């Protein structure tokens, strides 16, 4: 049984997760100290055993034997949903291959929480896990995703955030980006802007503390050139404020906010010089 656990706020554990963690024979976890804190918070005393990247291949056969003999075992990770950038996939695969049923108690997962509050389009998204740590491989990966008409979502360490943004600025120029940090925790923060704006911020401020999910908006749909953006802006500016006009055109086109904002300012300036109408 896969059991999702909180990504920061212990209150986010589900009722069923607590029930299951209390009822199984054994809880497999990455770091027993982390999971023990969660178990203690809910008064649970089920035995824990380590299952992580370094011992998985060695202990998996014993786990399968125990499950095949009728044992009831839960798998959790340090945070969020097991098997998502965390150990679990190979164990699930091995269970399925052995005809052992696998079930899940779903719950928090950082990528979905970040996507949901990013304000970026959610109808189509691509989750890229952790980008390659090395520059050339990372740029190649970003370049290969540049044509996807989808929001791109990545796990990243705070330490490598600047490098990721710098490479994204080269491979996904002009896109809107969001850094969702410390979700559900005391210092939760969602910072948005063009990739260049966020890069400038973190160059000044230094790497943030804690955990981050990084998102890049989809490319502007084909046909959303300056002329189309100007036309939409002229019409929106006739009825509303600059701020509302920019927001509605960003939503309608998926174009980077900084680009739309620049065009809106230019249109307003031209309009005031020519004495009135924006079009
Ligand atoms: N299995 C986890 C899940 O379902 O969310 C993901 C584990 S992965 C090893 C850890 C990464 O998840 C971090 O580097 C960060 O990108 C993201 N993450 C986890 N908790 C987070 C949080 N509270 N706020 C922002 N990002 C978080």
PDB file of C-alpha atoms and ligand atoms in Angstrom:
ATOM      1  CA  UNK A   1       0.000   0.000   0.000  1.00  0.00           C
ATOM      2  CA  UNK A   2       1.443   3.401  -0.987  1.00  0.00           C
ATOM      3  CA  UNK A   3       0.574   6.069   1.565  1.00  0.00           C
ATOM      4  CA  UNK A   4       1.008   9.787   0.850  1.00  0.00           C
ATOM      5  CA  UNK A   5       2.204  11.927   3.762  1.00  0.00           C
ATOM      6  CA  UNK A   6       2.413  15.722   4.240  1.00  0.00           C
ATOM      7  CA  UNK A   7       4.887  17.908   2.283  1.00  0.00           C
ATOM      8  CA  UNK A   8       5.451  20.108   5.320  1.00  0.00           C
ATOM      9  CA  UNK A   9       2.354  20.642   7.395  1.00  0.00           C
ATOM     10  CA  UNK A  10       1.695  17.587   9.578  1.00  0.00           C
ATOM     11  CA  UNK A  11      -2.003  18.474   9.611  1.00  0.00           C
ATOM     12  CA  UNK A  12      -2.241  17.484   5.949  1.00  0.00           C
ATOM     13  CA  UNK A  13      -2.101  13.753   6.665  1.00  0.00           C
ATOM     14  CA  UNK A  14      -5.405  12.123   5.744  1.00  0.00           C
ATOM     15  CA  UNK A  15      -7.653  10.251   8.142  1.00  0.00           C
ATOM     16  CA  UNK A  16      -7.247   7.095   6.080  1.00  0.00           C
ATOM     17  CA  UNK A  17      -3.443   7.469   5.991  1.00  0.00           C
ATOM     18  CA  UNK A  18      -3.384   7.450   9.809  1.00  0.00           C
ATOM     19  CA  UNK A  19      -5.709   4.434   9.909  1.00  0.00           C
ATOM     20  CA  UNK A  20      -3.599   2.470   7.423  1.00  0.00           C
ATOM     21  CA  UNK A  21      -0.239   3.377   9.012  1.00  0.00           C
ATOM     22  CA  UNK A  22      -1.623   2.181  12.330  1.00  0.00           C
ATOM     23  CA  UNK A  23      -3.047  -1.069  10.937  1.00  0.00           C
ATOM     24  CA  UNK A  24      -0.268  -2.495   8.722  1.00  0.00           C
ATOM     25  CA  UNK A  25       2.426  -4.926   9.969  1.00  0.00           C
ATOM     26  CA  UNK A  26       5.313  -2.756   8.790  1.00  0.00           C
ATOM     27  CA  UNK A  27       5.910   0.745   7.418  1.00  0.00           C
ATOM     28  CA  UNK A  28       8.725   1.082   4.884  1.00  0.00           C
ATOM     29  CA  UNK A  29      10.165   4.595   4.824  1.00  0.00           C
ATOM     30  CA  UNK A  30      13.180   6.543   3.552  1.00  0.00           C
ATOM     31  CA  UNK A  31      14.476   8.044   6.788  1.00  0.00           C
ATOM     32  CA  UNK A  32      13.106   6.400   9.929  1.00  0.00           C
ATOM     33  CA  UNK A  33      13.721   9.607  11.944  1.00  0.00           C
ATOM     34  CA  UNK A  34      11.453  11.620   9.630  1.00  0.00           C
ATOM     35  CA  UNK A  35       8.664   9.054   9.592  1.00  0.00           C
ATOM     36  CA  UNK A  36       8.943   8.440  13.329  1.00  0.00           C
ATOM     37  CA  UNK A  37       8.063  12.106  13.900  1.00  0.00           C
ATOM     38  CA  UNK A  38       4.906  11.695  11.820  1.00  0.00           C
ATOM     39  CA  UNK A  39       3.973   8.430  13.558  1.00  0.00           C
ATOM     40  CA  UNK A  40       4.566   9.978  16.991  1.00  0.00           C
ATOM     41  CA  UNK A  41       2.352  12.961  16.133  1.00  0.00           C
ATOM     42  CA  UNK A  42      -0.527  10.515  15.622  1.00  0.00           C
ATOM     43  CA  UNK A  43       0.358   8.078  18.420  1.00  0.00           C
ATOM     44  CA  UNK A  44       1.243   5.252  15.984  1.00  0.00           C
ATOM     45  CA  UNK A  45       3.649   2.482  16.983  1.00  0.00           C
ATOM     46  CA  UNK A  46       3.853   0.289  13.875  1.00  0.00           C
ATOM     47  CA  UNK A  47       7.435  -0.956  13.277  1.00  0.00           C
ATOM     48  CA  UNK A  48       9.447   1.001  10.680  1.00  0.00           C
ATOM     49  CA  UNK A  49      12.084  -0.273   8.255  1.00  0.00           C
ATOM     50  CA  UNK A  50      14.261   1.618   5.758  1.00  0.00           C
ATOM     51  CA  UNK A  51      13.558   1.431   2.055  1.00  0.00           C
ATOM     52  CA  UNK A  52      15.623   3.932   0.094  1.00  0.00           C
ATOM     53  CA  UNK A  53      17.596   4.196  -3.119  1.00  0.00           C
ATOM     54  CA  UNK A  54      20.711   2.640  -1.587  1.00  0.00           C
ATOM     55  CA  UNK A  55      19.181  -0.535  -0.131  1.00  0.00           C
ATOM     56  CA  UNK A  56      16.113  -0.996  -2.372  1.00  0.00           C
ATOM     57  CA  UNK A  57      17.563  -3.646  -4.673  1.00  0.00           C
ATOM     58  CA  UNK A  58      18.840  -5.673  -1.682  1.00  0.00           C
ATOM     59  CA  UNK A  59      15.694  -5.575   0.478  1.00  0.00           C
ATOM     60  CA  UNK A  60      13.051  -5.758  -2.281  1.00  0.00           C
ATOM     61  CA  UNK A  61      13.073  -9.596  -2.562  1.00  0.00           C
ATOM     62  CA  UNK A  62      12.397  -9.925   1.198  1.00  0.00           C
ATOM     63  CA  UNK A  63       9.564  -7.419   1.000  1.00  0.00           C
ATOM     64  CA  UNK A  64       8.014  -9.350  -1.882  1.00  0.00           C
ATOM     65  CA  UNK A  65       8.306 -12.628   0.052  1.00  0.00           C
ATOM     66  CA  UNK A  66       6.591 -11.091   3.031  1.00  0.00           C
ATOM     67  CA  UNK A  67       3.805  -9.625   0.903  1.00  0.00           C
ATOM     68  CA  UNK A  68       3.343 -12.924  -0.943  1.00  0.00           C
ATOM     69  CA  UNK A  69       2.960 -14.654   2.439  1.00  0.00           C
ATOM     70  CA  UNK A  70       0.050 -12.339   3.257  1.00  0.00           C
ATOM     71  CA  UNK A  71       1.923  -9.552   5.087  1.00  0.00           C
ATOM     72  CA  UNK A  72       0.469  -6.084   5.051  1.00  0.00           C
ATOM     73  CA  UNK A  73       3.081  -3.391   4.325  1.00  0.00           C
ATOM     74  CA  UNK A  74       2.821   0.366   3.756  1.00  0.00           C
ATOM     75  CA  UNK A  75       5.383   2.427   1.847  1.00  0.00           C
ATOM     76  CA  UNK A  76       5.809   6.109   2.642  1.00  0.00           C
ATOM     77  CA  UNK A  77       8.494   8.603   1.629  1.00  0.00           C
ATOM     78  CA  UNK A  78       9.960  11.473   3.631  1.00  0.00           C
ATOM     79  CA  UNK A  79       7.285  13.761   2.219  1.00  0.00           C
ATOM     80  CA  UNK A  80       4.437  13.654  -0.266  1.00  0.00           C
ATOM     81  CA  UNK A  81       3.531  10.778  -2.529  1.00  0.00           C
ATOM     82  CA  UNK A  82       5.878   7.776  -2.727  1.00  0.00           C
ATOM     83  CA  UNK A  83       7.192   6.971  -6.220  1.00  0.00           C
ATOM     84  CA  UNK A  84       7.071  10.627  -7.325  1.00  0.00           C
ATOM     85  CA  UNK A  85      10.785  11.614  -7.445  1.00  0.00           C
ATOM     86  CA  UNK A  86      11.047   9.197  -4.524  1.00  0.00           C
ATOM     87  CA  UNK A  87      11.598   5.436  -4.059  1.00  0.00           C
ATOM     88  CA  UNK A  88       8.630   3.245  -4.895  1.00  0.00           C
ATOM     89  CA  UNK A  89       8.323   2.813  -8.632  1.00  0.00           C
ATOM     90  CA  UNK A  90      10.452  -0.355  -8.803  1.00  0.00           C
ATOM     91  CA  UNK A  91       8.695  -1.879  -5.815  1.00  0.00           C
ATOM     92  CA  UNK A  92       5.287  -1.225  -7.388  1.00  0.00           C
ATOM     93  CA  UNK A  93       6.555  -2.727 -10.663  1.00  0.00           C
ATOM     94  CA  UNK A  94       7.928  -5.808  -8.868  1.00  0.00           C
ATOM     95  CA  UNK A  95       4.640  -6.296  -6.965  1.00  0.00           C
ATOM     96  CA  UNK A  96       2.622  -6.094 -10.161  1.00  0.00           C
ATOM     97  CA  UNK A  97       4.960  -8.550 -11.879  1.00  0.00           C
ATOM     98  CA  UNK A  98       4.531 -10.941  -8.939  1.00  0.00           C
ATOM     99  CA  UNK A  99       0.736 -10.601  -9.049  1.00  0.00           C
ATOM    100  CA  UNK A 100       0.614  -8.758  -5.705  1.00  0.00           C
ATOM    101  CA  UNK A 101      -2.111  -6.096  -5.548  1.00  0.00           C
ATOM    102  CA  UNK A 102      -0.943  -2.538  -4.864  1.00  0.00           C
ATOM    103  CA  UNK A 103      -3.253   0.101  -3.503  1.00  0.00           C
ATOM    104  CA  UNK A 104      -2.830   3.770  -2.593  1.00  0.00           C
ATOM    105  CA  UNK A 105      -3.889   6.285   0.011  1.00  0.00           C
ATOM    106  CA  UNK A 106      -3.531   9.421  -2.119  1.00  0.00           C
ATOM    107  CA  UNK A 107      -2.625  12.786  -0.666  1.00  0.00           C
ATOM    108  CA  UNK A 108      -0.212  15.691  -0.878  1.00  0.00           C
ATOM    109  CA  UNK A 109       2.303  15.981  -3.660  1.00  0.00           C
ATOM    110  CA  UNK A 110       4.420  19.096  -4.146  1.00  0.00           C
ATOM    111  CA  UNK A 111       4.130  19.291  -7.915  1.00  0.00           C
ATOM    112  CA  UNK A 112       0.326  19.372  -7.922  1.00  0.00           C
ATOM    113  CA  UNK A 113       0.181  21.837  -5.015  1.00  0.00           C
ATOM    114  CA  UNK A 114       2.625  24.124  -6.854  1.00  0.00           C
ATOM    115  CA  UNK A 115       0.816  23.855 -10.171  1.00  0.00           C
ATOM    116  CA  UNK A 116      -2.551  24.558  -8.588  1.00  0.00           C
ATOM    117  CA  UNK A 117      -1.445  27.823  -6.974  1.00  0.00           C
ATOM    118  CA  UNK A 118       0.957  28.944  -9.724  1.00  0.00           C
ATOM    119  CA  UNK A 119      -1.671  30.781 -11.744  1.00  0.00           C
ATOM    120  CA  UNK A 120      -0.179  29.136 -14.850  1.00  0.00           C
ATOM    121  CA  UNK A 121      -2.402  27.092 -17.174  1.00  0.00           C
ATOM    122  CA  UNK A 122      -3.287  23.741 -15.612  1.00  0.00           C
ATOM    123  CA  UNK A 123      -5.178  22.150 -18.508  1.00  0.00           C
ATOM    124  CA  UNK A 124      -2.005  20.605 -19.852  1.00  0.00           C
ATOM    125  CA  UNK A 125       1.248  20.211 -17.950  1.00  0.00           C
ATOM    126  CA  UNK A 126       4.485  18.262 -18.149  1.00  0.00           C
ATOM    127  CA  UNK A 127       6.270  17.097 -14.998  1.00  0.00           C
ATOM    128  CA  UNK A 128      10.007  16.820 -15.570  1.00  0.00           C
ATOM    129  CA  UNK A 129      11.140  15.563 -12.138  1.00  0.00           C
ATOM    130  CA  UNK A 130      14.578  16.930 -11.210  1.00  0.00           C
ATOM    131  CA  UNK A 131      16.315  18.470 -14.259  1.00  0.00           C
ATOM    132  CA  UNK A 132      19.782  17.066 -15.010  1.00  0.00           C
ATOM    133  CA  UNK A 133      22.318  18.674 -12.660  1.00  0.00           C
ATOM    134  CA  UNK A 134      24.868  19.306 -15.421  1.00  0.00           C
ATOM    135  CA  UNK A 135      24.522  22.341 -17.624  1.00  0.00           C
ATOM    136  CA  UNK A 136      24.757  20.793 -21.092  1.00  0.00           C
ATOM    137  CA  UNK A 137      22.300  17.999 -20.272  1.00  0.00           C
ATOM    138  CA  UNK A 138      19.947  20.478 -18.580  1.00  0.00           C
ATOM    139  CA  UNK A 139      19.949  22.810 -21.579  1.00  0.00           C
ATOM    140  CA  UNK A 140      19.365  19.892 -23.930  1.00  0.00           C
ATOM    141  CA  UNK A 141      16.414  18.744 -21.792  1.00  0.00           C
ATOM    142  CA  UNK A 142      14.880  22.235 -21.687  1.00  0.00           C
ATOM    143  CA  UNK A 143      15.385  22.686 -25.429  1.00  0.00           C
ATOM    144  CA  UNK A 144      13.634  19.371 -26.078  1.00  0.00           C
ATOM    145  CA  UNK A 145      10.593  20.634 -24.125  1.00  0.00           C
ATOM    146  CA  UNK A 146      10.441  24.126 -25.646  1.00  0.00           C
ATOM    147  CA  UNK A 147       7.793  23.215 -28.214  1.00  0.00           C
ATOM    148  CA  UNK A 148       5.368  21.574 -25.748  1.00  0.00           C
ATOM    149  CA  UNK A 149       2.114  23.503 -25.455  1.00  0.00           C
ATOM    150  CA  UNK A 150       2.038  22.864 -21.701  1.00  0.00           C
ATOM    151  CA  UNK A 151       3.135  24.294 -18.367  1.00  0.00           C
ATOM    152  CA  UNK A 152       6.488  22.731 -17.402  1.00  0.00           C
ATOM    153  CA  UNK A 153       6.914  21.660 -13.762  1.00  0.00           C
ATOM    154  CA  UNK A 154      10.257  20.720 -12.148  1.00  0.00           C
ATOM    155  CA  UNK A 155      11.518  19.726  -8.760  1.00  0.00           C
ATOM    156  CA  UNK A 156      14.770  21.540  -8.025  1.00  0.00           C
ATOM    157  CA  UNK A 157      17.117  22.110  -5.124  1.00  0.00           C
ATOM    158  CA  UNK A 158      17.292  25.711  -3.907  1.00  0.00           C
ATOM    159  CA  UNK A 159      21.038  25.583  -4.552  1.00  0.00           C
ATOM    160  CA  UNK A 160      20.572  24.912  -8.276  1.00  0.00           C
ATOM    161  CA  UNK A 161      17.603  27.241  -8.783  1.00  0.00           C
ATOM    162  CA  UNK A 162      19.682  30.047 -10.332  1.00  0.00           C
ATOM    163  CA  UNK A 163      21.379  27.698 -12.796  1.00  0.00           C
ATOM    164  CA  UNK A 164      18.014  26.299 -13.868  1.00  0.00           C
ATOM    165  CA  UNK A 165      16.588  29.803 -14.385  1.00  0.00           C
ATOM    166  CA  UNK A 166      19.698  30.914 -16.295  1.00  0.00           C
ATOM    167  CA  UNK A 167      19.397  27.955 -18.677  1.00  0.00           C
ATOM    168  CA  UNK A 168      15.631  28.406 -18.988  1.00  0.00           C
ATOM    169  CA  UNK A 169      16.172  32.038 -19.975  1.00  0.00           C
ATOM    170  CA  UNK A 170      18.261  30.773 -22.895  1.00  0.00           C
ATOM    171  CA  UNK A 171      16.037  27.875 -23.941  1.00  0.00           C
ATOM    172  CA  UNK A 172      12.545  29.187 -23.043  1.00  0.00           C
ATOM    173  CA  UNK A 173      13.029  32.949 -23.519  1.00  0.00           C
ATOM    174  CA  UNK A 174      10.219  35.296 -22.559  1.00  0.00           C
ATOM    175  CA  UNK A 175       8.168  32.707 -20.659  1.00  0.00           C
ATOM    176  CA  UNK A 176       6.338  33.401 -17.437  1.00  0.00           C
ATOM    177  CA  UNK A 177       7.833  31.482 -14.488  1.00  0.00           C
ATOM    178  CA  UNK A 178       6.856  30.654 -10.913  1.00  0.00           C
ATOM    179  CA  UNK A 179       8.939  29.489  -7.958  1.00  0.00           C
ATOM    180  CA  UNK A 180       6.747  27.819  -5.307  1.00  0.00           C
ATOM    181  CA  UNK A 181       8.740  27.548  -2.084  1.00  0.00           C
ATOM    182  CA  UNK A 182       8.119  25.844   1.255  1.00  0.00           C
ATOM    183  CA  UNK A 183       4.506  24.986   0.410  1.00  0.00           C
ATOM    184  CA  UNK A 184       2.259  24.363   3.438  1.00  0.00           C
ATOM    185  CA  UNK A 185       5.064  25.536   5.764  1.00  0.00           C
ATOM    186  CA  UNK A 186       5.550  28.745   7.755  1.00  0.00           C
ATOM    187  CA  UNK A 187       7.557  30.503   5.032  1.00  0.00           C
ATOM    188  CA  UNK A 188       5.386  29.447   2.094  1.00  0.00           C
ATOM    189  CA  UNK A 189       6.035  31.766  -0.845  1.00  0.00           C
ATOM    190  CA  UNK A 190       4.960  31.881  -4.477  1.00  0.00           C
ATOM    191  CA  UNK A 191       7.109  34.203  -6.594  1.00  0.00           C
ATOM    192  CA  UNK A 192       6.169  34.886 -10.197  1.00  0.00           C
ATOM    193  CA  UNK A 193       7.552  36.919 -13.076  1.00  0.00           C
ATOM    194  CA  UNK A 194       9.318  36.498 -16.366  1.00  0.00           C
ATOM    195  CA  UNK A 195      12.253  34.098 -16.175  1.00  0.00           C
ATOM    196  CA  UNK A 196      14.599  37.114 -16.463  1.00  0.00           C
ATOM    197  CA  UNK A 197      12.868  38.870 -13.541  1.00  0.00           C
ATOM    198  CA  UNK A 198      13.124  35.820 -11.294  1.00  0.00           C
ATOM    199  CA  UNK A 199      16.727  35.261 -12.304  1.00  0.00           C
ATOM    200  CA  UNK A 200      17.566  38.881 -11.407  1.00  0.00           C
ATOM    201  CA  UNK A 201      15.775  38.472  -8.061  1.00  0.00           C
ATOM    202  CA  UNK A 202      17.671  35.331  -7.034  1.00  0.00           C
ATOM    203  CA  UNK A 203      20.982  36.767  -8.312  1.00  0.00           C
ATOM    204  CA  UNK A 204      20.474  39.660  -5.902  1.00  0.00           C
ATOM    205  CA  UNK A 205      18.913  37.750  -3.010  1.00  0.00           C
ATOM    206  CA  UNK A 206      20.960  34.555  -3.276  1.00  0.00           C
ATOM    207  CA  UNK A 207      19.506  31.030  -3.193  1.00  0.00           C
ATOM    208  CA  UNK A 208      16.273  30.785  -1.196  1.00  0.00           C
ATOM    209  CA  UNK A 209      15.965  28.587   1.864  1.00  0.00           C
ATOM    210  CA  UNK A 210      13.963  25.403   1.810  1.00  0.00           C
ATOM    211  CA  UNK A 211      12.344  23.430  -0.978  1.00  0.00           C
ATOM    212  CA  UNK A 212      11.171  24.723  -4.322  1.00  0.00           C
ATOM    213  CA  UNK A 213       9.113  23.656  -7.295  1.00  0.00           C
ATOM    214  CA  UNK A 214       9.848  25.625 -10.490  1.00  0.00           C
ATOM    215  CA  UNK A 215       7.256  26.132 -13.215  1.00  0.00           C
ATOM    216  CA  UNK A 216       7.452  27.672 -16.684  1.00  0.00           C
ATOM    217  CA  UNK A 217       4.369  28.789 -18.582  1.00  0.00           C
ATOM    218  CA  UNK A 218       3.599  27.367 -22.016  1.00  0.00           C
ATOM    219  CA  UNK A 219       4.893  29.122 -25.133  1.00  0.00           C
ATOM    220  CA  UNK A 220       2.607  31.755 -26.625  1.00  0.00           C
ATOM    221  CA  UNK A 221       0.331  29.935 -29.063  1.00  0.00           C
ATOM    222  CA  UNK A 222       1.366  30.242 -32.688  1.00  0.00           C
ATOM    223  CA  UNK A 223      -0.270  33.373 -34.044  1.00  0.00           C
ATOM    224  CA  UNK A 224       0.209  35.315 -30.823  1.00  0.00           C
ATOM    225  CA  UNK A 225       2.647  37.804 -32.283  1.00  0.00           C
ATOM    226  CA  UNK A 226       2.862  41.445 -31.274  1.00  0.00           C
ATOM    227  CA  UNK A 227       0.049  42.391 -33.668  1.00  0.00           C
ATOM    228  CA  UNK A 228      -2.418  39.943 -32.080  1.00  0.00           C
ATOM    229  CA  UNK A 229      -1.388  40.968 -28.574  1.00  0.00           C
ATOM    230  CA  UNK A 230      -1.785  44.664 -29.475  1.00  0.00           C
ATOM    231  CA  UNK A 231      -5.237  44.074 -30.870  1.00  0.00           C
ATOM    232  CA  UNK A 232      -6.396  42.224 -27.739  1.00  0.00           C
ATOM    233  CA  UNK A 233      -4.811  44.895 -25.536  1.00  0.00           C
ATOM    234  CA  UNK A 234      -6.468  47.785 -27.391  1.00  0.00           C
ATOM    235  CA  UNK A 235      -9.847  46.232 -26.874  1.00  0.00           C
ATOM    236  CA  UNK A 236      -9.177  45.377 -23.192  1.00  0.00           C
ATOM    237  CA  UNK A 237      -7.766  48.857 -22.489  1.00  0.00           C
ATOM    238  CA  UNK A 238     -10.928  50.472 -23.838  1.00  0.00           C
ATOM    239  CA  UNK A 239     -12.979  48.757 -21.112  1.00  0.00           C
ATOM    240  CA  UNK A 240     -10.641  48.442 -18.154  1.00  0.00           C
ATOM    241  CA  UNK A 241      -7.502  49.393 -16.296  1.00  0.00           C
ATOM    242  CA  UNK A 242      -4.011  48.598 -17.533  1.00  0.00           C
ATOM    243  CA  UNK A 243      -3.653  45.958 -14.846  1.00  0.00           C
ATOM    244  CA  UNK A 244      -6.889  44.173 -15.800  1.00  0.00           C
ATOM    245  CA  UNK A 245      -6.082  44.441 -19.502  1.00  0.00           C
ATOM    246  CA  UNK A 246      -2.648  42.869 -19.016  1.00  0.00           C
ATOM    247  CA  UNK A 247      -4.101  40.088 -16.874  1.00  0.00           C
ATOM    248  CA  UNK A 248      -6.826  39.204 -19.362  1.00  0.00           C
ATOM    249  CA  UNK A 249      -4.440  39.183 -22.342  1.00  0.00           C
ATOM    250  CA  UNK A 250      -1.898  37.022 -20.480  1.00  0.00           C
ATOM    251  CA  UNK A 251      -4.702  34.591 -19.640  1.00  0.00           C
ATOM    252  CA  UNK A 252      -6.029  34.573 -23.179  1.00  0.00           C
ATOM    253  CA  UNK A 253      -2.684  34.125 -24.923  1.00  0.00           C
ATOM    254  CA  UNK A 254      -0.333  32.488 -22.431  1.00  0.00           C
ATOM    255  CA  UNK A 255       2.246  35.152 -23.413  1.00  0.00           C
ATOM    256  CA  UNK A 256       4.740  36.291 -20.762  1.00  0.00           C
ATOM    257  CA  UNK A 257       3.323  38.963 -18.468  1.00  0.00           C
ATOM    258  CA  UNK A 258       6.412  41.175 -18.871  1.00  0.00           C
ATOM    259  CA  UNK A 259       6.011  41.177 -22.649  1.00  0.00           C
ATOM    260  CA  UNK A 260       2.268  42.004 -22.509  1.00  0.00           C
ATOM    261  CA  UNK A 261       2.876  44.677 -19.874  1.00  0.00           C
ATOM    262  CA  UNK A 262       5.553  46.345 -22.030  1.00  0.00           C
ATOM    263  CA  UNK A 263       3.205  46.401 -25.034  1.00  0.00           C
ATOM    264  CA  UNK A 264       0.372  47.827 -22.902  1.00  0.00           C
ATOM    265  CA  UNK A 265       2.575  50.681 -21.645  1.00  0.00           C
ATOM    266  CA  UNK A 266       3.712  51.443 -25.191  1.00  0.00           C
ATOM    267  CA  UNK A 267       0.131  51.470 -26.440  1.00  0.00           C
ATOM    268  CA  UNK A 268      -0.947  53.793 -23.640  1.00  0.00           C
ATOM    269  CA  UNK A 269       1.947  56.157 -24.329  1.00  0.00           C
ATOM    270  CA  UNK A 270       1.197  56.219 -28.066  1.00  0.00           C
ATOM    271  CA  UNK A 271      -2.449  56.811 -27.279  1.00  0.00           C
ATOM    272  CA  UNK A 272      -1.769  59.760 -24.976  1.00  0.00           C
ATOM    273  CA  UNK A 273       0.604  61.313 -27.581  1.00  0.00           C
ATOM    274  CA  UNK A 274      -2.006  60.991 -30.311  1.00  0.00           C
ATOM    275  CA  UNK A 275      -4.639  62.350 -27.935  1.00  0.00           C
ATOM    276  CA  UNK A 276      -7.058  59.565 -27.083  1.00  0.00           C
ATOM    277  CA  UNK A 277      -7.986  56.295 -28.631  1.00  0.00           C
ATOM    278  CA  UNK A 278      -5.627  53.312 -28.359  1.00  0.00           C
ATOM    279  CA  UNK A 279      -6.621  52.147 -31.780  1.00  0.00           C
TER     280      UNK A 279
HETATM  281  N1  LIG B   1       7.412  12.624  -3.360  1.00  0.00           N
HETATM  282  C1  LIG B   1       7.414  14.055  -3.122  1.00  0.00           C
HETATM  283  C2  LIG B   1       6.049  14.630  -3.513  1.00  0.00           C
HETATM  284  O1  LIG B   1       5.139  13.856  -3.829  1.00  0.00           O
HETATM  285  O2  LIG B   1       5.880  15.842  -3.444  1.00  0.00           O
HETATM  286  C3  LIG B   1       8.565  14.713  -3.868  1.00  0.00           C
HETATM  287  C4  LIG B   1       9.906  14.314  -3.328  1.00  0.00           C
HETATM  288  S1  LIG B   1      11.287  15.022  -4.113  1.00  0.00           S
HETATM  289  C5  LIG B   1      12.596  14.040  -3.487  1.00  0.00           C
HETATM  290  C6  LIG B   1      11.552  16.489  -3.201  1.00  0.00           C
HETATM  291  C7  LIG B   1      11.258  17.743  -4.022  1.00  0.00           C
HETATM  292  O3  LIG B   1       9.857  18.024  -3.942  1.00  0.00           O
HETATM  293  C8  LIG B   1      11.926  18.994  -3.498  1.00  0.00           C
HETATM  294  O4  LIG B   1      13.231  19.134  -4.030  1.00  0.00           O
HETATM  295  C9  LIG B   1      11.013  20.078  -4.015  1.00  0.00           C
HETATM  296  O5  LIG B   1      11.263  20.294  -5.400  1.00  0.00           O
HETATM  297  C10 LIG B   1       9.645  19.412  -3.879  1.00  0.00           C
HETATM  298  N2  LIG B   1       9.021  19.720  -2.578  1.00  0.00           N
HETATM  299  C11 LIG B   1       8.766  18.864  -1.565  1.00  0.00           C
HETATM  300  N3  LIG B   1       8.133  19.497  -0.564  1.00  0.00           N
HETATM  301  C12 LIG B   1       7.978  20.786  -0.950  1.00  0.00           C
HETATM  302  C13 LIG B   1       7.399  21.936  -0.363  1.00  0.00           C
HETATM  303  N4  LIG B   1       6.840  21.891   0.858  1.00  0.00           N
HETATM  304  N5  LIG B   1       7.408  23.100  -1.059  1.00  0.00           N
HETATM  305  C14 LIG B   1       7.974  23.167  -2.287  1.00  0.00           C
HETATM  306  N6  LIG B   1       8.537  22.106  -2.878  1.00  0.00           N
HETATM  307  C15 LIG B   1       8.545  20.938  -2.244  1.00  0.00           C
END
